[in-house]
Amino acid sequence: MNRYRVPIVAAVVVVFLGIGAFLIFSNQSKGGAKVTIDVIVSKGSSMSPGTWTAHRNDVVTVNITSDTDGEVHLHGYDIPFDTKAGQVVTKTFTADKTGDFPIEWEPTSTPLGHLVVN
């Protein structure tokens, strides 16, 4: 009976390691999710939220409402959001580049925040 104990214990350990690895790696985001970010820009000088986040290959939809006409510009992706006071501007893009990308109020080059793509 002792000669079977070692292989059984080894098999149980392998099974537990396999299950643990599966749970760890299946919990990590691989991107490709749909992300919606609702943004408010005030007087071309502040933006809430100031940081937008996504994972690589997420499909990101940004809805911007501003109280001022102008342009919010997402650098790195080169996406302009031409705003009209009180109206919602929506753009959808795939976050296919990783990094930290500045967002600014283009008419005055005022920094508003940034997009972080992991």
mmCIF file of C-alpha atoms in Angstrom:
data_model
loop_
_atom_site.group_PDB
_atom_site.id
_atom_site.type_symbol
_atom_site.label_atom_id
_atom_site.label_comp_id
_atom_site.label_asym_id
_atom_site.label_seq_id
_atom_site.Cartn_x
_atom_site.Cartn_y
_atom_site.Cartn_z
ATOM 1 C CA MET A 1 0.000 0.000 0.000
ATOM 2 C CA ASN A 2 2.922 2.400 0.636
ATOM 3 C CA ARG A 3 4.162 2.082 -2.940
ATOM 4 C CA TYR A 4 0.909 3.748 -4.177
ATOM 5 C CA ARG A 5 0.979 6.605 -1.655
ATOM 6 C CA VAL A 6 3.784 8.630 -3.333
ATOM 7 C CA PRO A 7 2.236 8.605 -6.842
ATOM 8 C CA ILE A 8 -1.183 9.514 -5.411
ATOM 9 C CA VAL A 9 0.242 12.411 -3.390
ATOM 10 C CA ALA A 10 2.207 13.583 -6.434
ATOM 11 C CA ALA A 11 -0.935 13.417 -8.587
ATOM 12 C CA VAL A 12 -2.933 15.398 -6.018
ATOM 13 C CA VAL A 13 -0.200 18.077 -5.863
ATOM 14 C CA VAL A 14 -0.120 18.341 -9.665
ATOM 15 C CA VAL A 15 -3.906 18.699 -9.791
ATOM 16 C CA PHE A 16 -3.888 21.460 -7.151
ATOM 17 C CA LEU A 17 -1.065 23.314 -8.934
ATOM 18 C CA GLY A 18 -2.973 23.046 -12.214
ATOM 19 C CA ILE A 19 -6.175 24.373 -10.664
ATOM 20 C CA GLY A 20 -4.272 27.209 -8.977
ATOM 21 C CA ALA A 21 -2.564 28.227 -12.217
ATOM 22 C CA PHE A 22 -5.877 28.145 -14.065
ATOM 23 C CA LEU A 23 -7.550 30.394 -11.472
ATOM 24 C CA ILE A 24 -4.679 32.873 -11.441
ATOM 25 C CA PHE A 25 -4.342 33.206 -15.204
ATOM 26 C CA SER A 26 -8.039 33.114 -16.045
ATOM 27 C CA ASN A 27 -8.577 36.086 -13.737
ATOM 28 C CA GLN A 28 -6.215 38.334 -15.683
ATOM 29 C CA SER A 29 -7.792 40.638 -18.240
ATOM 30 C CA LYS A 30 -6.656 40.007 -21.779
ATOM 31 C CA GLY A 31 -8.347 43.103 -23.162
ATOM 32 C CA GLY A 32 -11.105 43.210 -25.700
ATOM 33 C CA ALA A 33 -13.707 44.330 -23.177
ATOM 34 C CA LYS A 34 -16.127 47.150 -23.906
ATOM 35 C CA VAL A 35 -15.286 50.192 -21.787
ATOM 36 C CA THR A 36 -17.462 53.320 -21.573
ATOM 37 C CA ILE A 37 -16.099 56.545 -20.091
ATOM 38 C CA ASP A 38 -18.447 59.463 -19.400
ATOM 39 C CA VAL A 39 -16.548 62.748 -19.169
ATOM 40 C CA ILE A 40 -17.433 66.287 -18.097
ATOM 41 C CA VAL A 41 -15.202 69.181 -19.210
ATOM 42 C CA SER A 42 -15.563 72.506 -17.403
ATOM 43 C CA LYS A 43 -14.462 75.818 -18.930
ATOM 44 C CA GLY A 44 -11.781 74.083 -20.983
ATOM 45 C CA SER A 45 -9.619 73.832 -17.865
ATOM 46 C CA SER A 46 -10.715 70.721 -15.961
ATOM 47 C CA MET A 47 -12.039 67.283 -16.774
ATOM 48 C CA SER A 48 -13.728 64.635 -14.682
ATOM 49 C CA PRO A 49 -12.589 61.918 -14.541
ATOM 50 C CA GLY A 50 -9.033 63.114 -15.138
ATOM 51 C CA THR A 51 -7.680 59.621 -15.753
ATOM 52 C CA TRP A 52 -9.206 57.208 -18.218
ATOM 53 C CA THR A 53 -8.092 53.577 -18.004
ATOM 54 C CA ALA A 54 -8.326 50.624 -20.359
ATOM 55 C CA HIS A 55 -6.528 47.411 -21.205
ATOM 56 C CA ARG A 56 -4.861 46.837 -24.536
ATOM 57 C CA ASN A 57 -7.426 45.869 -27.212
ATOM 58 C CA ASP A 58 -10.406 47.113 -25.199
ATOM 59 C CA VAL A 59 -13.070 48.854 -27.279
ATOM 60 C CA VAL A 60 -13.366 52.243 -25.613
ATOM 61 C CA THR A 61 -16.360 54.568 -26.001
ATOM 62 C CA VAL A 62 -15.861 58.088 -24.656
ATOM 63 C CA ASN A 63 -18.836 60.418 -24.134
ATOM 64 C CA ILE A 64 -17.735 64.008 -23.522
ATOM 65 C CA THR A 65 -20.006 66.820 -22.366
ATOM 66 C CA SER A 66 -18.486 70.294 -22.198
ATOM 67 C CA ASP A 67 -19.864 73.634 -21.121
ATOM 68 C CA THR A 68 -17.675 75.324 -23.757
ATOM 69 C CA ASP A 69 -17.175 74.976 -27.509
ATOM 70 C CA GLY A 70 -13.715 73.686 -28.367
ATOM 71 C CA GLU A 71 -11.704 70.514 -28.780
ATOM 72 C CA VAL A 72 -10.602 67.850 -26.344
ATOM 73 C CA HIS A 73 -7.660 66.049 -27.945
ATOM 74 C CA LEU A 74 -6.434 62.563 -27.045
ATOM 75 C CA HIS A 75 -2.758 62.538 -28.015
ATOM 76 C CA GLY A 76 -1.031 59.323 -29.028
ATOM 77 C CA TYR A 77 -4.260 58.139 -30.611
ATOM 78 C CA ASP A 78 -4.751 61.516 -32.343
ATOM 79 C CA ILE A 79 -8.485 61.600 -31.628
ATOM 80 C CA PRO A 80 -10.204 65.012 -31.557
ATOM 81 C CA PHE A 81 -13.498 65.474 -29.733
ATOM 82 C CA ASP A 82 -15.063 68.642 -31.174
ATOM 83 C CA THR A 83 -17.303 69.882 -28.391
ATOM 84 C CA LYS A 84 -20.331 72.138 -28.485
ATOM 85 C CA ALA A 85 -21.548 73.565 -25.199
ATOM 86 C CA GLY A 86 -24.114 71.263 -23.576
ATOM 87 C CA GLN A 87 -23.920 68.558 -26.265
ATOM 88 C CA VAL A 88 -22.493 65.059 -25.902
ATOM 89 C CA VAL A 89 -19.704 64.061 -28.290
ATOM 90 C CA THR A 90 -19.090 60.318 -28.604
ATOM 91 C CA LYS A 91 -16.124 58.508 -30.130
ATOM 92 C CA THR A 92 -15.302 54.799 -30.077
ATOM 93 C CA PHE A 93 -11.840 53.369 -30.674
ATOM 94 C CA THR A 94 -9.770 50.270 -29.956
ATOM 95 C CA ALA A 95 -7.066 50.797 -27.336
ATOM 96 C CA ASP A 96 -4.385 49.111 -29.427
ATOM 97 C CA LYS A 97 -1.406 51.070 -28.012
ATOM 98 C CA THR A 98 -0.147 50.746 -24.454
ATOM 99 C CA GLY A 99 1.157 53.674 -22.462
ATOM 100 C CA ASP A 100 0.136 56.932 -20.831
ATOM 101 C CA PHE A 101 -1.408 59.348 -23.312
ATOM 102 C CA PRO A 102 -2.066 63.033 -22.548
ATOM 103 C CA ILE A 103 -5.475 64.619 -23.047
ATOM 104 C CA GLU A 104 -5.653 68.389 -23.539
ATOM 105 C CA TRP A 105 -7.992 71.239 -24.273
ATOM 106 C CA GLU A 106 -6.600 71.935 -27.734
ATOM 107 C CA PRO A 107 -7.482 75.649 -28.167
ATOM 108 C CA THR A 108 -5.246 76.620 -25.208
ATOM 109 C CA SER A 109 -3.042 73.478 -24.891
ATOM 110 C CA THR A 110 -4.337 73.087 -21.324
ATOM 111 C CA PRO A 111 -3.645 69.612 -19.904
ATOM 112 C CA LEU A 112 -6.878 67.933 -18.792
ATOM 113 C CA GLY A 113 -5.740 64.430 -17.897
ATOM 114 C CA HIS A 114 -4.564 61.236 -19.500
ATOM 115 C CA LEU A 115 -5.502 57.824 -20.835
ATOM 116 C CA VAL A 116 -3.629 54.856 -19.354
ATOM 117 C CA VAL A 117 -3.672 51.657 -21.404
ATOM 118 C CA ASN A 118 -2.090 48.576 -19.773
#
